[in-house]
PDB file of C-alpha atoms in Angstrom:
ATOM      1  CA  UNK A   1      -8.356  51.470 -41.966  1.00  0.00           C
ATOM      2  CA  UNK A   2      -7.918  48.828 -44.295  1.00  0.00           C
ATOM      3  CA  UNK A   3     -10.676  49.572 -46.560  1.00  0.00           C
ATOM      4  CA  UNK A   4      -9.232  53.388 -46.386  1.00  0.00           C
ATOM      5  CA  UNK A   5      -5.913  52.285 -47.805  1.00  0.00           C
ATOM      6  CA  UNK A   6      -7.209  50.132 -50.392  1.00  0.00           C
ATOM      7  CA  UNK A   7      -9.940  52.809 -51.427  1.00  0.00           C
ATOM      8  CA  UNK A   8      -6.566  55.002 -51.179  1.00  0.00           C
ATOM      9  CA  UNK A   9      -4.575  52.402 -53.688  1.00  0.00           C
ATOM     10  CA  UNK A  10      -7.358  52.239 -56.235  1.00  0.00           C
ATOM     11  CA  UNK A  11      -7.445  55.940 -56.673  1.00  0.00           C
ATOM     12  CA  UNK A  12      -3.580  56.154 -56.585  1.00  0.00           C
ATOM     13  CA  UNK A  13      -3.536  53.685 -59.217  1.00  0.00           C
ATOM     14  CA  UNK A  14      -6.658  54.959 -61.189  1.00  0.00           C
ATOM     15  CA  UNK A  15      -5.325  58.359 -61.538  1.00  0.00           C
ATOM     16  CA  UNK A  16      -1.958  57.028 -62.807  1.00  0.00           C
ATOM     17  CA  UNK A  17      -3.563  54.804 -65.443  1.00  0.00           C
ATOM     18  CA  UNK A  18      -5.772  57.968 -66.775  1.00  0.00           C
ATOM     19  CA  UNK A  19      -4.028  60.747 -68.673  1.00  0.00           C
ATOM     20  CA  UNK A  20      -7.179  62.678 -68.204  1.00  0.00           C
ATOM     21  CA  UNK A  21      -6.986  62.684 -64.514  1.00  0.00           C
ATOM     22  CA  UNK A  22      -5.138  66.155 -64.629  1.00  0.00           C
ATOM     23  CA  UNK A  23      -7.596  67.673 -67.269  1.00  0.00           C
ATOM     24  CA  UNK A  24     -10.637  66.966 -64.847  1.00  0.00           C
ATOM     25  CA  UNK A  25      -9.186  68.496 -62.177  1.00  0.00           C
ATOM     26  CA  UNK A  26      -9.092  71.946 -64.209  1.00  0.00           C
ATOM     27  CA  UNK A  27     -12.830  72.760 -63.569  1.00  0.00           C
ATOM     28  CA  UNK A  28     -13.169  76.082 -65.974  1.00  0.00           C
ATOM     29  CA  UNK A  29     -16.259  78.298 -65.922  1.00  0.00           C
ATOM     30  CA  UNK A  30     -16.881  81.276 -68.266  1.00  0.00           C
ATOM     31  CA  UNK A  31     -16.387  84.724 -66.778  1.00  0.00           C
ATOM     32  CA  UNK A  32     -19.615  86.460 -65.828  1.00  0.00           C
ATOM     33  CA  UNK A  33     -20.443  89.406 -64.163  1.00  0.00           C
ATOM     34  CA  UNK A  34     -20.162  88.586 -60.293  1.00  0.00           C
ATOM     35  CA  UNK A  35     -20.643  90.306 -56.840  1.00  0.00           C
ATOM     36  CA  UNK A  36     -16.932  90.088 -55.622  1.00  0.00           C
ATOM     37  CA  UNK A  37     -14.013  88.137 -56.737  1.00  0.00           C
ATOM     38  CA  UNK A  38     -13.138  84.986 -54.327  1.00  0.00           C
ATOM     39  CA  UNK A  39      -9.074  85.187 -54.176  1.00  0.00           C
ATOM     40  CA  UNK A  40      -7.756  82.019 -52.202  1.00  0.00           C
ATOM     41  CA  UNK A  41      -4.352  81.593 -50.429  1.00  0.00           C
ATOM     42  CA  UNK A  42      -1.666  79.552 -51.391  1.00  0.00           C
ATOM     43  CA  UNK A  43       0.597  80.178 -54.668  1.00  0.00           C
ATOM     44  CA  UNK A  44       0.818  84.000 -54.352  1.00  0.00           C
ATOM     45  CA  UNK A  45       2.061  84.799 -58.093  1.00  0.00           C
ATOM     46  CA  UNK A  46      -0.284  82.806 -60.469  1.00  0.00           C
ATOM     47  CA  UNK A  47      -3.529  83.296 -58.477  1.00  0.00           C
ATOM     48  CA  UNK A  48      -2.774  87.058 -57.810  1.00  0.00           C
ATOM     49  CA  UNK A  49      -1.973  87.826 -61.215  1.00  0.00           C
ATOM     50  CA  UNK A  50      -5.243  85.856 -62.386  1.00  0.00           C
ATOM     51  CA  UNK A  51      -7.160  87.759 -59.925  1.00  0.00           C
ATOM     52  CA  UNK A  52      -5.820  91.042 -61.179  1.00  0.00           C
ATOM     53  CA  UNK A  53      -6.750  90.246 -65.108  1.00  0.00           C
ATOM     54  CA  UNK A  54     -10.650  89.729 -63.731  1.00  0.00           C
ATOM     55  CA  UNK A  55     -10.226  92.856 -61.926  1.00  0.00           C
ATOM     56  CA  UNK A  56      -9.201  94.454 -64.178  1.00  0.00           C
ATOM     57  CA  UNK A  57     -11.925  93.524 -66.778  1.00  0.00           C
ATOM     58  CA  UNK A  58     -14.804  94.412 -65.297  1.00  0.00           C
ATOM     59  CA  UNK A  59     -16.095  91.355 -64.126  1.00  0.00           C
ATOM     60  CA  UNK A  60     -16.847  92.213 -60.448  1.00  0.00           C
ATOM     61  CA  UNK A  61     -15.357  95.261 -57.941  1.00  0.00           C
ATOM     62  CA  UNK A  62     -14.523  93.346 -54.711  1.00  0.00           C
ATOM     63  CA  UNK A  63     -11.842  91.086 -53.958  1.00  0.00           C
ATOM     64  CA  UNK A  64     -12.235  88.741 -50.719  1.00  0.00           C
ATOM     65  CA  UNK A  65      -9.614  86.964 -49.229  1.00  0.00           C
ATOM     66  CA  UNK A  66      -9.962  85.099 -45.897  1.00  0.00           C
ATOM     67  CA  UNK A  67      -6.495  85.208 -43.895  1.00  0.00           C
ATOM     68  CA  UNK A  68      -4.330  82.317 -44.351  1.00  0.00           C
ATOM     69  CA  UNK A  69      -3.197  81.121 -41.084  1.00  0.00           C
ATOM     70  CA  UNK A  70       0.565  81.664 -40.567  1.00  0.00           C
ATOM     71  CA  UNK A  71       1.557  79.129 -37.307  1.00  0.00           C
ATOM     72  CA  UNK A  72       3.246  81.121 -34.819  1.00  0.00           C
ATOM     73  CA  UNK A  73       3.888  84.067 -36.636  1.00  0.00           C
ATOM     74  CA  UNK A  74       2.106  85.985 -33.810  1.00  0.00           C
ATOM     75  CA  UNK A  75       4.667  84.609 -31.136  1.00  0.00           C
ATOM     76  CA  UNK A  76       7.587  85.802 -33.350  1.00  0.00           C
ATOM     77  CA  UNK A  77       6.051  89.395 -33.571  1.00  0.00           C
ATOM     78  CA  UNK A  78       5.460  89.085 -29.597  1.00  0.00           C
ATOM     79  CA  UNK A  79       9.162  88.733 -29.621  1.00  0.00           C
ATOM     80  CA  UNK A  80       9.923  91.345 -31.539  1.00  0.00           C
ATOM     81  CA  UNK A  81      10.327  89.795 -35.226  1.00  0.00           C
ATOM     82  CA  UNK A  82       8.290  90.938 -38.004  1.00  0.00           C
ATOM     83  CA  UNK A  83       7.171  89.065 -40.517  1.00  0.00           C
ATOM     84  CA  UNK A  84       4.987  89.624 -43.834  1.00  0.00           C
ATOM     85  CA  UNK A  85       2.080  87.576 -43.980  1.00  0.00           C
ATOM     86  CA  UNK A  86       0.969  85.526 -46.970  1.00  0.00           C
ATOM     87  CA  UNK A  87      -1.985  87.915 -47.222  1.00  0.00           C
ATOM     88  CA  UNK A  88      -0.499  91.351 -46.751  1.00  0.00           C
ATOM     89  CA  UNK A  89       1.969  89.695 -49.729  1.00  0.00           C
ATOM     90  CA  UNK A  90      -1.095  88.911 -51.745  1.00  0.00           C
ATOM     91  CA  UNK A  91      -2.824  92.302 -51.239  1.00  0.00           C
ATOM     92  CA  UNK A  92       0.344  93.920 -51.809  1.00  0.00           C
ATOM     93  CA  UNK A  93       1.118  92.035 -55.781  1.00  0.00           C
ATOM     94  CA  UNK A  94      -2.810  93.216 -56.390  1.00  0.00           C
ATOM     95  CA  UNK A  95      -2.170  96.752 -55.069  1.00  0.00           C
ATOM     96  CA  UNK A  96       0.751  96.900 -57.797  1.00  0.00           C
ATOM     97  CA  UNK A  97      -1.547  95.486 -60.200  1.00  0.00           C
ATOM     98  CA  UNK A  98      -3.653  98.862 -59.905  1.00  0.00           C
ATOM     99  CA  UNK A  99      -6.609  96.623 -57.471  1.00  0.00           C
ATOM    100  CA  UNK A 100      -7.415 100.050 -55.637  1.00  0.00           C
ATOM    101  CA  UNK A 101      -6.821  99.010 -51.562  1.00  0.00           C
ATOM    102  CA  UNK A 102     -10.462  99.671 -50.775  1.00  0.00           C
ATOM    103  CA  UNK A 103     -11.239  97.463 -53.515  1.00  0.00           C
ATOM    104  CA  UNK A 104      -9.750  94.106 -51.473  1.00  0.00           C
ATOM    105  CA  UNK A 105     -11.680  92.694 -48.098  1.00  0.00           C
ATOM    106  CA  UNK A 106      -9.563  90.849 -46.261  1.00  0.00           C
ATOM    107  CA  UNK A 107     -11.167  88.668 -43.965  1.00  0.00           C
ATOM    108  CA  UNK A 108     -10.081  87.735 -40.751  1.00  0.00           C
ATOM    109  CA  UNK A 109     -10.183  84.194 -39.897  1.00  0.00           C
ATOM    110  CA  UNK A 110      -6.415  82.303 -39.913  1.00  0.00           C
ATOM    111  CA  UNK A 111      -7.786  80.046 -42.345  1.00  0.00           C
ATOM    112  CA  UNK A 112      -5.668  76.347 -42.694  1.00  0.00           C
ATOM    113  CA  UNK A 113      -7.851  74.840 -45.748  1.00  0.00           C
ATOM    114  CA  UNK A 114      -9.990  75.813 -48.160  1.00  0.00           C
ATOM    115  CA  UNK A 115     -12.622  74.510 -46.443  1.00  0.00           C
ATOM    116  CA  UNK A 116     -11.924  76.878 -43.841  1.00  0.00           C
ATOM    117  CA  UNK A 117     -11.910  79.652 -46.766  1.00  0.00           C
ATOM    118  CA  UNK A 118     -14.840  78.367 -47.602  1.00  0.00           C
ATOM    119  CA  UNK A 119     -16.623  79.029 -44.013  1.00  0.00           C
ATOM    120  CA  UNK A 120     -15.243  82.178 -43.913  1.00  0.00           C
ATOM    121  CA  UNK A 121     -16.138  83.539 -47.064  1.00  0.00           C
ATOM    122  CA  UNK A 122     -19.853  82.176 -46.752  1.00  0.00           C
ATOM    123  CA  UNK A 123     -20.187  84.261 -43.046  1.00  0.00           C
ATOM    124  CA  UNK A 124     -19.044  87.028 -45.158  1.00  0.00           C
ATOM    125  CA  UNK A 125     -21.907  86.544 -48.136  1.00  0.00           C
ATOM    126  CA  UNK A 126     -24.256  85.613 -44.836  1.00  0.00           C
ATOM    127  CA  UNK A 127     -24.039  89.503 -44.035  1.00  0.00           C
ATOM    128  CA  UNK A 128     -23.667  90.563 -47.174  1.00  0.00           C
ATOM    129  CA  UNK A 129     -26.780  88.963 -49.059  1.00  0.00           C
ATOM    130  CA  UNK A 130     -26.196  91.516 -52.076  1.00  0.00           C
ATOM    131  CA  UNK A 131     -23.665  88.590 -53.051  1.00  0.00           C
ATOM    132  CA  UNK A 132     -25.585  86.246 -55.183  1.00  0.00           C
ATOM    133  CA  UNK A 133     -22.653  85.288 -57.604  1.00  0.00           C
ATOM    134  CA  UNK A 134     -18.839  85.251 -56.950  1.00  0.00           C
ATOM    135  CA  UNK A 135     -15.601  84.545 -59.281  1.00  0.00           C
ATOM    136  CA  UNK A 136     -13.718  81.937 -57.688  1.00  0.00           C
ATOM    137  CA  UNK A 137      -9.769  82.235 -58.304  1.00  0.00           C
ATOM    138  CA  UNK A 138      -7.345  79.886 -57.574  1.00  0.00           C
ATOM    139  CA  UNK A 139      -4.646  77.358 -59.437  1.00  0.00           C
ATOM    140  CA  UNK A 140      -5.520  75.431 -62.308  1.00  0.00           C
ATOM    141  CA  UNK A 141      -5.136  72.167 -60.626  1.00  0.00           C
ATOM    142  CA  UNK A 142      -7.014  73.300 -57.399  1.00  0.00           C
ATOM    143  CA  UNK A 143     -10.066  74.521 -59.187  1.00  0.00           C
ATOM    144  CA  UNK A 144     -12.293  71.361 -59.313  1.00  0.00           C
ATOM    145  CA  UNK A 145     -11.547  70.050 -55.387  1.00  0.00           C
ATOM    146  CA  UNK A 146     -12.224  74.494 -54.530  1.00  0.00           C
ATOM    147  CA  UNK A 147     -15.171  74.571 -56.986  1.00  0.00           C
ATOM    148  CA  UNK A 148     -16.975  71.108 -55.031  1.00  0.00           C
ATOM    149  CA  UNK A 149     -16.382  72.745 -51.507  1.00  0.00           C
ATOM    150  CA  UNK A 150     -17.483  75.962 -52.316  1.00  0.00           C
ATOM    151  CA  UNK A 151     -20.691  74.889 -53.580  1.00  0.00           C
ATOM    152  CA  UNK A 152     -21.349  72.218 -51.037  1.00  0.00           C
ATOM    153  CA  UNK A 153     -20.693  75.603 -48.006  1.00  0.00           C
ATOM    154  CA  UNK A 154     -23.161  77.693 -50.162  1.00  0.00           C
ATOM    155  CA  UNK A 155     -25.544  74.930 -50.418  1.00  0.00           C
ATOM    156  CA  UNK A 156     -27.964  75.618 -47.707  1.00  0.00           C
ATOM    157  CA  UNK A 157     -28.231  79.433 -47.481  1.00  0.00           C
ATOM    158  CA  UNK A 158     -31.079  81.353 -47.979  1.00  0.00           C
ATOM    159  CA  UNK A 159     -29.728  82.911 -50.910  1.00  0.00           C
ATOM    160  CA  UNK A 160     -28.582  80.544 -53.647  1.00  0.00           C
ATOM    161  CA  UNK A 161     -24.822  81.870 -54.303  1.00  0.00           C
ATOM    162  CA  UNK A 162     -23.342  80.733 -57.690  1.00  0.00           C
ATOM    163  CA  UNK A 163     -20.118  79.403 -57.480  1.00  0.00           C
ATOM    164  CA  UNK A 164     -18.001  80.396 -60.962  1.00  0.00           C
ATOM    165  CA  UNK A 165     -14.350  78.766 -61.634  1.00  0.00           C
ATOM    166  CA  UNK A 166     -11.783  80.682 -62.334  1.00  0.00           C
ATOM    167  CA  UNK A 167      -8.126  78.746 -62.659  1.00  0.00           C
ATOM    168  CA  UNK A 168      -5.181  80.502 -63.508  1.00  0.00           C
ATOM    169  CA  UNK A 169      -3.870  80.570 -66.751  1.00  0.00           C
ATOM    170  CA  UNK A 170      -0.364  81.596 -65.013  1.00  0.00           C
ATOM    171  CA  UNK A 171       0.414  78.098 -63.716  1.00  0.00           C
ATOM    172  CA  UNK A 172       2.877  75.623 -65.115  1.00  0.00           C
ATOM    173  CA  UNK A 173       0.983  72.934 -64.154  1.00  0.00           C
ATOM    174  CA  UNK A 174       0.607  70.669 -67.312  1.00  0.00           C
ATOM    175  CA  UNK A 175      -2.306  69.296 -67.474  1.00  0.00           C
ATOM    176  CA  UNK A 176      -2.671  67.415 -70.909  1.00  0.00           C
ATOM    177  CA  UNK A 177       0.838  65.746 -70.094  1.00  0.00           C
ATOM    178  CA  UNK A 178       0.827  65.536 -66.495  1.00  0.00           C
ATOM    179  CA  UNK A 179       2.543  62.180 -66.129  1.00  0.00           C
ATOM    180  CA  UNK A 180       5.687  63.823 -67.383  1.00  0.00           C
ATOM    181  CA  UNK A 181       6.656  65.674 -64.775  1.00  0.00           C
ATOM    182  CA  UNK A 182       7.234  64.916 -61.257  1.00  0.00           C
ATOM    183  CA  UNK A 183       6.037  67.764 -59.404  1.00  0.00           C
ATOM    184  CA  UNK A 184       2.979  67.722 -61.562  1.00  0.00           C
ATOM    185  CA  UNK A 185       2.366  63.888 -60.901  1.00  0.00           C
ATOM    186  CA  UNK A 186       2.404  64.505 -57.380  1.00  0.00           C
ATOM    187  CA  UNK A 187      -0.470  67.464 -57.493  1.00  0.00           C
ATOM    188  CA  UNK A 188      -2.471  65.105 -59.460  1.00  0.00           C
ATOM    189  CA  UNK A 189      -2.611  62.543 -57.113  1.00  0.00           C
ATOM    190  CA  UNK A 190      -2.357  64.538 -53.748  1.00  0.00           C
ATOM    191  CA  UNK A 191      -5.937  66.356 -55.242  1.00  0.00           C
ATOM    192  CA  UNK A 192      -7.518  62.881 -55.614  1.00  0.00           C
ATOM    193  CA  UNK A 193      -6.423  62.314 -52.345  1.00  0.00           C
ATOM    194  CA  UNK A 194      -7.535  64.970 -50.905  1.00  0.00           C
ATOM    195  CA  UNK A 195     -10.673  65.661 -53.081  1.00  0.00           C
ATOM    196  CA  UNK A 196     -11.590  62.029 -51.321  1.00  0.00           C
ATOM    197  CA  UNK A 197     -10.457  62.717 -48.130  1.00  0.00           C
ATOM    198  CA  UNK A 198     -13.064  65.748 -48.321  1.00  0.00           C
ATOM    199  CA  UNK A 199     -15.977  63.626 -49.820  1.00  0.00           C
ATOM    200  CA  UNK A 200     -15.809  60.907 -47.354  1.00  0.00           C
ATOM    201  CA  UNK A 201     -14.979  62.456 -43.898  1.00  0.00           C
ATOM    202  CA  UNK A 202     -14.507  66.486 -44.385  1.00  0.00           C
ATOM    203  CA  UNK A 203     -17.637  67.252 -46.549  1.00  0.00           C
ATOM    204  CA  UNK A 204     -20.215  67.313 -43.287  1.00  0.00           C
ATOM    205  CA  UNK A 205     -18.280  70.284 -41.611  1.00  0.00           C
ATOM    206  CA  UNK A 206     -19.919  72.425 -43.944  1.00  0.00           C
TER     207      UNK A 206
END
């Protein structure tokens, strides 16, 4: 534990001292012709309407997005409260964007993480081995932590799957002048966290 917290404190204070620690975290790949469109859950508004501008370009005609996982929503429902999901919210913005419905898989699976996103989504490609190459679409500051467990999942398939990053432009998150901000200084160091959390302990459930 104590070498955890000190490993913990160094990055803490690493990332503060760098003002390219938010930069790096942006990992941007150019747009390519894909298989389907990899849409993960979380901010609804800047990832949908990201995923909606690729749509709508041409670069691939499938959208897949694994179900985020809601807590007890289902109890609620039971008890005669409905609620809209994070998902049917998501496929809803792209259906308003012109996505055509048949265009966007949604994939069941109550995923809590991205890794769990990322499990999902590779049973999905397992099935589907036509997949070779997907767009992945997500927040600016979550695209290099999303980009690393994507391609560690996809690693050992049969079928080499190339992972493509995608951040939205449609984020306020300031990258250049991160330090500035609160909210933005608190992404930036809960990713490093996180993005460490995943290389030291999390990586091997994949």
């Amino acid at each position: 534990k104590a070498l955890l917290i000190f490993l913990l404190l160094a990055a803490i204070i690493s990332v503060i001292g760098c003002r390219k620690a938010g930069l790096w975290l942006i990992k941007e790949d150019h747009p390519e012709n894909a298989d389907a469109i990899v849409l993960l859950t979380g901010s609804i508004a800047d990832r949908v309407l990201q995923a909606a501008d690729i749509y709508q370009s041409g670069y691939a005609e499938k959208i897949l997005i694994a179900e985020e996982y809601m807590g007890a929503y289902k109890e609620l429902e039971k008890r005669g409260f409905l609620i809209i999901s994070k998902t049917t919210q998501t496929k809803d913005a792209l259906v308003f964007f012109d996505v055509p419905p048949d265009s966007i898989i949604i994939l069941p699976g109550d995923a809590e993480s991205t890794i769990s996103e990322a499990l999902i989504i590779r049973d999905y490609i397992s099935q589907n081995s036509y997949i070779d190459t997907i767009l992945l679409v997500t927040s600016s500051p979550h695209a290099r932590r999303a980009s690393i467990i994507f391609k560690k999942a996809f690693s050992e398939m049969e079928t080499p799957v190339t992972v493509l990053s995608i951040p939205s432009v449609y984020n306020k998150f300031n990258a250049e002048k991160w330090w500035r901000c609160k909210e933005d200084i608190q992404i930036v160091i809960l990713e490093y966290i996180k993005l460490m959390n995943f290389l030291l302990f999390e990586k091997n459930k994949l």
